[in-house]
């Protein structure tokens, strides 16, 4: 869910200038049921609304992870198994609230959103222009799309527990791995374009200014990465344990150092003259972010919040 939230926020921020088109979802009924906005054929608006759907689904999943949500649901008379309803004559709870909240609920919400987008991706196979009849479905009928996404997500909560959680866990883990790989490729391409642009400007004129800018950006990335590594060792490890965290921090740090050294080797420079430390610094700071994200979500006693809590109790 965290990765989906990252993607949703980035897409939504990219289309922020077009947010004034969102009211088309709540316009007149004939417009809403048929083609929606007058500019519904605009691919940018279409992507924005799909990103809004994704962000809405991820927001619901995040609400499901709020601590204490299950206890609040059990206070509703007659709603949860083992809740207050069992103490009220004639009122009995029939809902397993363990499935409505926590990671199990996140799996079901994400399953519904994934099936919704998979359905439309299959429907849009070989659609190459807005003149295709199926393009009207892609660019309009937002009310029915929202109802479909809602129905699939709600229906996912009625899937029997069985092996669903375990199977969907591995599916989500595989998807997250592919997402990280794709994000790395896009990040490397962005860093390469950034470096190439500044090197060209440095060669055209005012070389000192652009060289200083290139050097400063690289130094800032490496400095932030170094600070992150120090903080990781301080807040996510301790002398008596947390060997996994120590291993991951050390291995990732060594891999980043190796990638940085390789980027300036003569043989690499011969084949890729525009490669340099800027690309490596961007990947290094992104790797530190992934390391922090993994350790933050790690169950156990090595997270920073757990150790800070224990330290406060001791004081």
mmCIF file of C-alpha atoms in Angstrom:
data_model
loop_
_atom_site.group_PDB
_atom_site.id
_atom_site.type_symbol
_atom_site.label_atom_id
_atom_site.label_comp_id
_atom_site.label_asym_id
_atom_site.label_seq_id
_atom_site.Cartn_x
_atom_site.Cartn_y
_atom_site.Cartn_z
ATOM 1 C CA UNK A 1 0.000 0.000 0.000
ATOM 2 C CA UNK A 2 2.907 2.340 0.698
ATOM 3 C CA UNK A 3 4.222 1.976 -2.832
ATOM 4 C CA UNK A 4 0.806 2.594 -4.299
ATOM 5 C CA UNK A 5 0.475 5.697 -2.149
ATOM 6 C CA UNK A 6 3.814 6.966 -3.434
ATOM 7 C CA UNK A 7 2.751 6.453 -7.028
ATOM 8 C CA UNK A 8 -0.660 8.014 -6.454
ATOM 9 C CA UNK A 9 0.736 11.121 -4.767
ATOM 10 C CA UNK A 10 3.341 11.635 -7.504
ATOM 11 C CA UNK A 11 0.792 11.268 -10.287
ATOM 12 C CA UNK A 12 -1.683 13.537 -8.522
ATOM 13 C CA UNK A 13 0.938 16.242 -7.945
ATOM 14 C CA UNK A 14 1.941 16.055 -11.596
ATOM 15 C CA UNK A 15 -1.644 16.753 -12.664
ATOM 16 C CA UNK A 16 -2.298 19.338 -9.940
ATOM 17 C CA UNK A 17 -2.909 22.180 -12.432
ATOM 18 C CA UNK A 18 -5.882 20.250 -13.819
ATOM 19 C CA UNK A 19 -7.687 19.722 -10.512
ATOM 20 C CA UNK A 20 -10.335 22.225 -11.495
ATOM 21 C CA UNK A 21 -11.708 19.540 -13.818
ATOM 22 C CA UNK A 22 -12.542 17.200 -10.900
ATOM 23 C CA UNK A 23 -16.039 18.728 -10.386
ATOM 24 C CA UNK A 24 -17.089 16.998 -13.616
ATOM 25 C CA UNK A 25 -17.506 13.886 -11.475
ATOM 26 C CA UNK A 26 -20.333 15.596 -9.620
ATOM 27 C CA UNK A 27 -21.983 17.489 -12.467
ATOM 28 C CA UNK A 28 -25.424 16.990 -13.913
ATOM 29 C CA UNK A 29 -26.757 13.448 -14.064
ATOM 30 C CA UNK A 30 -26.924 13.090 -17.894
ATOM 31 C CA UNK A 31 -23.341 14.340 -18.218
ATOM 32 C CA UNK A 32 -22.141 12.088 -15.408
ATOM 33 C CA UNK A 33 -23.832 8.927 -16.722
ATOM 34 C CA UNK A 34 -22.713 9.347 -20.310
ATOM 35 C CA UNK A 35 -19.510 11.103 -21.371
ATOM 36 C CA UNK A 36 -18.828 13.378 -18.369
ATOM 37 C CA UNK A 37 -16.660 16.445 -19.014
ATOM 38 C CA UNK A 38 -16.668 18.297 -22.327
ATOM 39 C CA UNK A 39 -12.908 17.707 -22.367
ATOM 40 C CA UNK A 40 -13.332 14.014 -21.491
ATOM 41 C CA UNK A 41 -11.345 13.020 -24.575
ATOM 42 C CA UNK A 42 -8.350 14.854 -23.192
ATOM 43 C CA UNK A 43 -5.878 12.175 -22.155
ATOM 44 C CA UNK A 44 -4.466 14.368 -19.394
ATOM 45 C CA UNK A 45 -7.853 14.725 -17.694
ATOM 46 C CA UNK A 46 -8.502 11.012 -18.091
ATOM 47 C CA UNK A 47 -5.209 10.153 -16.430
ATOM 48 C CA UNK A 48 -5.939 12.621 -13.657
ATOM 49 C CA UNK A 49 -9.279 11.003 -12.844
ATOM 50 C CA UNK A 50 -7.773 7.511 -12.897
ATOM 51 C CA UNK A 51 -5.062 8.791 -10.549
ATOM 52 C CA UNK A 52 -7.806 10.195 -8.314
ATOM 53 C CA UNK A 53 -9.436 6.745 -8.211
ATOM 54 C CA UNK A 54 -6.123 5.189 -7.229
ATOM 55 C CA UNK A 55 -5.424 7.823 -4.583
ATOM 56 C CA UNK A 56 -8.904 7.353 -3.140
ATOM 57 C CA UNK A 57 -8.394 3.592 -2.881
ATOM 58 C CA UNK A 58 -5.010 3.994 -1.215
ATOM 59 C CA UNK A 59 -6.466 6.557 1.221
ATOM 60 C CA UNK A 60 -9.123 4.048 2.270
ATOM 61 C CA UNK A 61 -6.394 1.415 2.725
ATOM 62 C CA UNK A 62 -4.435 3.824 4.926
ATOM 63 C CA UNK A 63 -7.523 4.452 7.063
ATOM 64 C CA UNK A 64 -7.766 0.692 7.582
ATOM 65 C CA UNK A 65 -4.272 0.747 9.113
ATOM 66 C CA UNK A 66 -5.047 3.378 11.740
ATOM 67 C CA UNK A 67 -4.256 1.927 15.203
ATOM 68 C CA UNK A 68 -7.352 1.272 17.291
ATOM 69 C CA UNK A 69 -9.736 1.097 14.341
ATOM 70 C CA UNK A 70 -10.788 -2.459 15.205
ATOM 71 C CA UNK A 71 -11.585 -1.470 18.790
ATOM 72 C CA UNK A 72 -13.740 1.391 17.557
ATOM 73 C CA UNK A 73 -15.686 -0.936 15.237
ATOM 74 C CA UNK A 74 -16.282 -3.370 18.073
ATOM 75 C CA UNK A 75 -17.984 -0.588 20.011
ATOM 76 C CA UNK A 76 -20.767 -0.515 17.405
ATOM 77 C CA UNK A 77 -23.601 -2.670 18.820
ATOM 78 C CA UNK A 78 -24.267 -5.805 16.807
ATOM 79 C CA UNK A 79 -21.579 -5.195 14.212
ATOM 80 C CA UNK A 80 -18.500 -7.282 15.065
ATOM 81 C CA UNK A 81 -18.139 -10.856 16.238
ATOM 82 C CA UNK A 82 -17.218 -10.635 19.903
ATOM 83 C CA UNK A 83 -18.108 -6.968 20.040
ATOM 84 C CA UNK A 84 -20.731 -5.109 22.074
ATOM 85 C CA UNK A 85 -23.512 -6.785 20.152
ATOM 86 C CA UNK A 86 -23.033 -10.032 22.040
ATOM 87 C CA UNK A 87 -24.018 -8.342 25.296
ATOM 88 C CA UNK A 88 -27.251 -6.833 23.964
ATOM 89 C CA UNK A 89 -30.264 -9.191 23.937
ATOM 90 C CA UNK A 90 -31.440 -9.942 20.414
ATOM 91 C CA UNK A 91 -28.467 -8.217 18.790
ATOM 92 C CA UNK A 92 -25.577 -10.353 17.564
ATOM 93 C CA UNK A 93 -22.475 -9.406 15.642
ATOM 94 C CA UNK A 94 -21.888 -11.243 12.398
ATOM 95 C CA UNK A 95 -18.916 -9.345 10.939
ATOM 96 C CA UNK A 96 -15.314 -10.461 11.386
ATOM 97 C CA UNK A 97 -13.736 -7.105 12.121
ATOM 98 C CA UNK A 98 -10.260 -8.607 11.822
ATOM 99 C CA UNK A 99 -10.844 -8.622 8.049
ATOM 100 C CA UNK A 100 -12.233 -5.058 7.936
ATOM 101 C CA UNK A 101 -9.104 -3.473 9.386
ATOM 102 C CA UNK A 102 -5.375 -4.097 9.422
ATOM 103 C CA UNK A 103 -3.245 -5.551 6.665
ATOM 104 C CA UNK A 104 -5.994 -7.999 5.631
ATOM 105 C CA UNK A 105 -8.263 -5.080 4.784
ATOM 106 C CA UNK A 106 -5.450 -3.399 2.852
ATOM 107 C CA UNK A 107 -5.003 -6.570 0.789
ATOM 108 C CA UNK A 108 -8.686 -6.607 -0.091
ATOM 109 C CA UNK A 109 -8.904 -2.928 -0.991
ATOM 110 C CA UNK A 110 -5.767 -3.195 -3.127
ATOM 111 C CA UNK A 111 -7.118 -6.386 -4.697
ATOM 112 C CA UNK A 112 -10.278 -4.545 -5.736
ATOM 113 C CA UNK A 113 -8.332 -1.633 -7.204
ATOM 114 C CA UNK A 114 -5.947 -3.981 -9.017
ATOM 115 C CA UNK A 115 -8.828 -5.949 -10.546
ATOM 116 C CA UNK A 116 -10.526 -2.711 -11.626
ATOM 117 C CA UNK A 117 -7.454 -1.424 -13.471
ATOM 118 C CA UNK A 118 -6.696 -4.885 -14.875
ATOM 119 C CA UNK A 119 -10.222 -5.062 -16.275
ATOM 120 C CA UNK A 120 -9.855 -1.762 -18.107
ATOM 121 C CA UNK A 121 -6.331 -2.529 -19.274
ATOM 122 C CA UNK A 122 -7.647 -5.690 -20.938
ATOM 123 C CA UNK A 123 -10.568 -3.744 -22.377
ATOM 124 C CA UNK A 124 -8.212 -1.165 -23.929
ATOM 125 C CA UNK A 125 -5.902 -3.645 -25.690
ATOM 126 C CA UNK A 126 -4.965 -2.372 -29.188
ATOM 127 C CA UNK A 127 -6.782 0.950 -28.687
ATOM 128 C CA UNK A 128 -4.430 3.453 -30.322
ATOM 129 C CA UNK A 129 -6.565 6.551 -30.841
ATOM 130 C CA UNK A 130 -9.654 8.313 -29.546
ATOM 131 C CA UNK A 131 -11.502 7.339 -32.722
ATOM 132 C CA UNK A 132 -11.746 3.762 -31.531
ATOM 133 C CA UNK A 133 -15.252 3.030 -30.140
ATOM 134 C CA UNK A 134 -13.741 1.627 -26.956
ATOM 135 C CA UNK A 135 -11.964 4.940 -26.346
ATOM 136 C CA UNK A 136 -15.322 6.414 -25.333
ATOM 137 C CA UNK A 137 -15.431 3.931 -22.474
ATOM 138 C CA UNK A 138 -11.900 4.875 -21.491
ATOM 139 C CA UNK A 139 -12.562 8.628 -21.518
ATOM 140 C CA UNK A 140 -16.090 8.695 -20.089
ATOM 141 C CA UNK A 141 -18.778 6.886 -18.085
ATOM 142 C CA UNK A 142 -17.068 7.882 -14.837
ATOM 143 C CA UNK A 143 -20.109 7.202 -12.670
ATOM 144 C CA UNK A 144 -20.249 3.585 -13.785
ATOM 145 C CA UNK A 145 -16.490 3.246 -13.413
ATOM 146 C CA UNK A 146 -16.615 4.541 -9.863
ATOM 147 C CA UNK A 147 -19.511 2.196 -9.079
ATOM 148 C CA UNK A 148 -17.578 -0.716 -10.593
ATOM 149 C CA UNK A 149 -14.433 0.035 -8.588
ATOM 150 C CA UNK A 150 -16.498 0.372 -5.411
ATOM 151 C CA UNK A 151 -18.388 -2.871 -6.068
ATOM 152 C CA UNK A 152 -15.212 -4.858 -6.739
ATOM 153 C CA UNK A 153 -13.501 -3.482 -3.619
ATOM 154 C CA UNK A 154 -16.514 -4.197 -1.409
ATOM 155 C CA UNK A 155 -16.915 -7.644 -2.953
ATOM 156 C CA UNK A 156 -13.312 -8.442 -2.104
ATOM 157 C CA UNK A 157 -14.228 -8.365 1.596
ATOM 158 C CA UNK A 158 -16.568 -11.324 1.028
ATOM 159 C CA UNK A 159 -13.768 -13.548 -0.291
ATOM 160 C CA UNK A 160 -13.250 -16.406 2.189
ATOM 161 C CA UNK A 161 -10.078 -16.070 4.225
ATOM 162 C CA UNK A 162 -8.451 -19.405 3.322
ATOM 163 C CA UNK A 163 -5.230 -18.925 1.331
ATOM 164 C CA UNK A 164 -6.306 -15.546 -0.077
ATOM 165 C CA UNK A 165 -4.149 -13.425 2.240
ATOM 166 C CA UNK A 166 -1.034 -15.536 1.711
ATOM 167 C CA UNK A 167 -1.420 -15.734 -2.080
ATOM 168 C CA UNK A 168 -2.158 -12.036 -2.441
ATOM 169 C CA UNK A 169 0.831 -11.255 -0.211
ATOM 170 C CA UNK A 170 3.171 -12.923 -2.719
ATOM 171 C CA UNK A 171 1.382 -11.248 -5.636
ATOM 172 C CA UNK A 172 1.786 -7.863 -3.968
ATOM 173 C CA UNK A 173 5.420 -8.552 -3.138
ATOM 174 C CA UNK A 174 6.140 -9.438 -6.788
ATOM 175 C CA UNK A 175 4.331 -6.315 -7.978
ATOM 176 C CA UNK A 176 6.261 -4.153 -5.518
ATOM 177 C CA UNK A 177 9.540 -5.635 -6.771
ATOM 178 C CA UNK A 178 8.608 -4.811 -10.384
ATOM 179 C CA UNK A 179 7.514 -1.322 -9.348
ATOM 180 C CA UNK A 180 10.872 -0.637 -7.701
ATOM 181 C CA UNK A 181 12.748 -1.864 -10.782
ATOM 182 C CA UNK A 182 10.684 0.341 -13.101
ATOM 183 C CA UNK A 183 11.128 3.279 -10.750
ATOM 184 C CA UNK A 184 14.892 2.734 -10.714
ATOM 185 C CA UNK A 185 15.031 2.737 -14.514
ATOM 186 C CA UNK A 186 13.009 5.971 -14.671
ATOM 187 C CA UNK A 187 15.143 7.530 -11.948
ATOM 188 C CA UNK A 188 18.381 6.638 -13.754
ATOM 189 C CA UNK A 189 16.971 8.083 -16.986
ATOM 190 C CA UNK A 190 15.999 11.279 -15.157
ATOM 191 C CA UNK A 191 19.437 11.610 -13.545
ATOM 192 C CA UNK A 192 21.167 10.952 -16.876
ATOM 193 C CA UNK A 193 19.061 13.620 -18.633
ATOM 194 C CA UNK A 194 19.755 16.026 -15.780
ATOM 195 C CA UNK A 195 23.495 15.415 -15.944
ATOM 196 C CA UNK A 196 23.563 15.621 -19.752
ATOM 197 C CA UNK A 197 21.665 18.909 -19.762
ATOM 198 C CA UNK A 198 23.990 20.576 -17.257
ATOM 199 C CA UNK A 199 27.129 19.247 -18.951
ATOM 200 C CA UNK A 200 25.955 20.645 -22.292
ATOM 201 C CA UNK A 201 25.318 24.046 -20.707
ATOM 202 C CA UNK A 202 28.730 23.854 -19.053
ATOM 203 C CA UNK A 203 30.364 23.217 -22.437
ATOM 204 C CA UNK A 204 28.406 26.005 -24.154
ATOM 205 C CA UNK A 205 29.520 28.746 -21.786
ATOM 206 C CA UNK A 206 29.847 29.910 -18.194
ATOM 207 C CA UNK A 207 31.448 26.587 -17.364
ATOM 208 C CA UNK A 208 32.403 27.522 -13.809
ATOM 209 C CA UNK A 209 28.830 28.259 -12.790
ATOM 210 C CA UNK A 210 27.395 25.029 -14.187
ATOM 211 C CA UNK A 211 30.314 22.989 -12.898
ATOM 212 C CA UNK A 212 29.700 24.396 -9.423
ATOM 213 C CA UNK A 213 25.987 23.596 -9.712
ATOM 214 C CA UNK A 214 26.725 20.028 -10.853
ATOM 215 C CA UNK A 215 29.254 19.519 -8.081
ATOM 216 C CA UNK A 216 26.923 21.020 -5.454
ATOM 217 C CA UNK A 217 23.983 18.810 -6.434
ATOM 218 C CA UNK A 218 26.178 15.705 -6.306
ATOM 219 C CA UNK A 219 27.685 16.697 -2.963
ATOM 220 C CA UNK A 220 24.267 17.403 -1.424
ATOM 221 C CA UNK A 221 22.968 13.975 -2.479
ATOM 222 C CA UNK A 222 25.978 12.185 -1.021
ATOM 223 C CA UNK A 223 25.873 14.302 2.148
ATOM 224 C CA UNK A 224 22.204 13.487 2.724
ATOM 225 C CA UNK A 225 22.943 9.807 2.109
ATOM 226 C CA UNK A 226 25.783 9.884 4.644
ATOM 227 C CA UNK A 227 23.545 11.550 7.237
ATOM 228 C CA UNK A 228 20.881 8.925 6.561
ATOM 229 C CA UNK A 229 23.351 6.070 7.129
ATOM 230 C CA UNK A 230 24.463 7.570 10.453
ATOM 231 C CA UNK A 231 20.844 7.979 11.573
ATOM 232 C CA UNK A 232 20.069 4.405 10.527
ATOM 233 C CA UNK A 233 22.816 3.047 12.748
ATOM 234 C CA UNK A 234 21.698 5.272 15.623
ATOM 235 C CA UNK A 235 17.944 4.672 15.535
ATOM 236 C CA UNK A 236 17.538 1.261 13.876
ATOM 237 C CA UNK A 237 20.350 -0.749 15.460
ATOM 238 C CA UNK A 238 21.803 -1.332 18.894
ATOM 239 C CA UNK A 239 24.929 -3.126 20.123
ATOM 240 C CA UNK A 240 23.126 -6.218 21.436
ATOM 241 C CA UNK A 241 21.073 -7.124 18.366
ATOM 242 C CA UNK A 242 19.337 -6.001 15.174
ATOM 243 C CA UNK A 243 21.910 -7.847 13.083
ATOM 244 C CA UNK A 244 19.578 -7.874 10.047
ATOM 245 C CA UNK A 245 19.323 -4.104 10.039
ATOM 246 C CA UNK A 246 23.084 -3.769 10.433
ATOM 247 C CA UNK A 247 23.606 -6.147 7.507
ATOM 248 C CA UNK A 248 21.161 -4.378 5.208
ATOM 249 C CA UNK A 249 22.532 -0.926 6.020
ATOM 250 C CA UNK A 250 26.128 -2.043 5.501
ATOM 251 C CA UNK A 251 25.443 -4.009 2.297
ATOM 252 C CA UNK A 252 23.450 -1.182 0.727
ATOM 253 C CA UNK A 253 26.144 1.320 1.687
ATOM 254 C CA UNK A 254 28.864 -0.858 0.083
ATOM 255 C CA UNK A 255 26.778 -1.361 -3.067
ATOM 256 C CA UNK A 256 26.289 2.401 -3.393
ATOM 257 C CA UNK A 257 30.022 2.983 -2.956
ATOM 258 C CA UNK A 258 30.723 0.326 -5.594
ATOM 259 C CA UNK A 259 28.251 1.887 -8.042
ATOM 260 C CA UNK A 260 29.790 5.325 -7.491
ATOM 261 C CA UNK A 261 33.316 4.036 -8.138
ATOM 262 C CA UNK A 262 32.206 2.153 -11.256
ATOM 263 C CA UNK A 263 30.566 5.251 -12.721
ATOM 264 C CA UNK A 264 33.937 7.050 -12.984
ATOM 265 C CA UNK A 265 36.066 4.139 -14.213
ATOM 266 C CA UNK A 266 37.910 4.888 -17.482
ATOM 267 C CA UNK A 267 36.241 2.013 -19.353
ATOM 268 C CA UNK A 268 32.787 3.223 -18.293
ATOM 269 C CA UNK A 269 33.677 6.776 -19.297
ATOM 270 C CA UNK A 270 34.759 5.579 -22.739
ATOM 271 C CA UNK A 271 31.451 3.870 -23.460
ATOM 272 C CA UNK A 272 29.297 6.450 -21.615
ATOM 273 C CA UNK A 273 31.101 9.835 -21.678
ATOM 274 C CA UNK A 274 28.171 11.594 -19.969
ATOM 275 C CA UNK A 275 27.984 9.185 -17.035
ATOM 276 C CA UNK A 276 29.211 10.479 -13.716
ATOM 277 C CA UNK A 277 28.714 10.803 -10.010
ATOM 278 C CA UNK A 278 25.442 12.729 -10.266
ATOM 279 C CA UNK A 279 23.568 9.637 -11.452
ATOM 280 C CA UNK A 280 25.205 7.537 -8.762
ATOM 281 C CA UNK A 281 24.367 10.090 -6.072
ATOM 282 C CA UNK A 282 20.698 10.097 -7.061
ATOM 283 C CA UNK A 283 20.550 6.288 -6.914
ATOM 284 C CA UNK A 284 22.418 6.341 -3.600
ATOM 285 C CA UNK A 285 19.945 8.644 -1.886
ATOM 286 C CA UNK A 286 17.034 6.656 -3.333
ATOM 287 C CA UNK A 287 18.589 3.452 -1.981
ATOM 288 C CA UNK A 288 18.819 5.058 1.438
ATOM 289 C CA UNK A 289 15.138 5.910 1.226
ATOM 290 C CA UNK A 290 14.243 2.303 0.362
ATOM 291 C CA UNK A 291 16.390 1.076 3.251
ATOM 292 C CA UNK A 292 14.637 3.422 5.663
ATOM 293 C CA UNK A 293 11.223 2.384 4.335
ATOM 294 C CA UNK A 294 12.023 -1.312 4.789
ATOM 295 C CA UNK A 295 13.310 -0.876 8.345
ATOM 296 C CA UNK A 296 10.396 1.346 9.347
ATOM 297 C CA UNK A 297 7.872 -1.312 8.318
ATOM 298 C CA UNK A 298 9.859 -4.165 9.841
ATOM 299 C CA UNK A 299 7.984 -6.019 12.605
ATOM 300 C CA UNK A 300 10.038 -6.502 15.734
ATOM 301 C CA UNK A 301 11.964 -4.556 18.318
ATOM 302 C CA UNK A 302 14.485 -2.773 16.095
ATOM 303 C CA UNK A 303 12.355 0.087 14.815
ATOM 304 C CA UNK A 304 13.197 3.571 16.009
ATOM 305 C CA UNK A 305 9.809 4.078 17.635
ATOM 306 C CA UNK A 306 10.208 0.932 19.754
ATOM 307 C CA UNK A 307 13.678 1.867 21.004
ATOM 308 C CA UNK A 308 12.704 5.461 21.693
ATOM 309 C CA UNK A 309 9.693 4.199 23.650
ATOM 310 C CA UNK A 310 11.847 1.861 25.741
ATOM 311 C CA UNK A 311 14.416 4.589 26.319
ATOM 312 C CA UNK A 312 11.677 6.952 27.522
ATOM 313 C CA UNK A 313 10.328 4.299 29.908
ATOM 314 C CA UNK A 314 13.810 3.754 31.356
ATOM 315 C CA UNK A 315 14.226 7.474 31.938
#
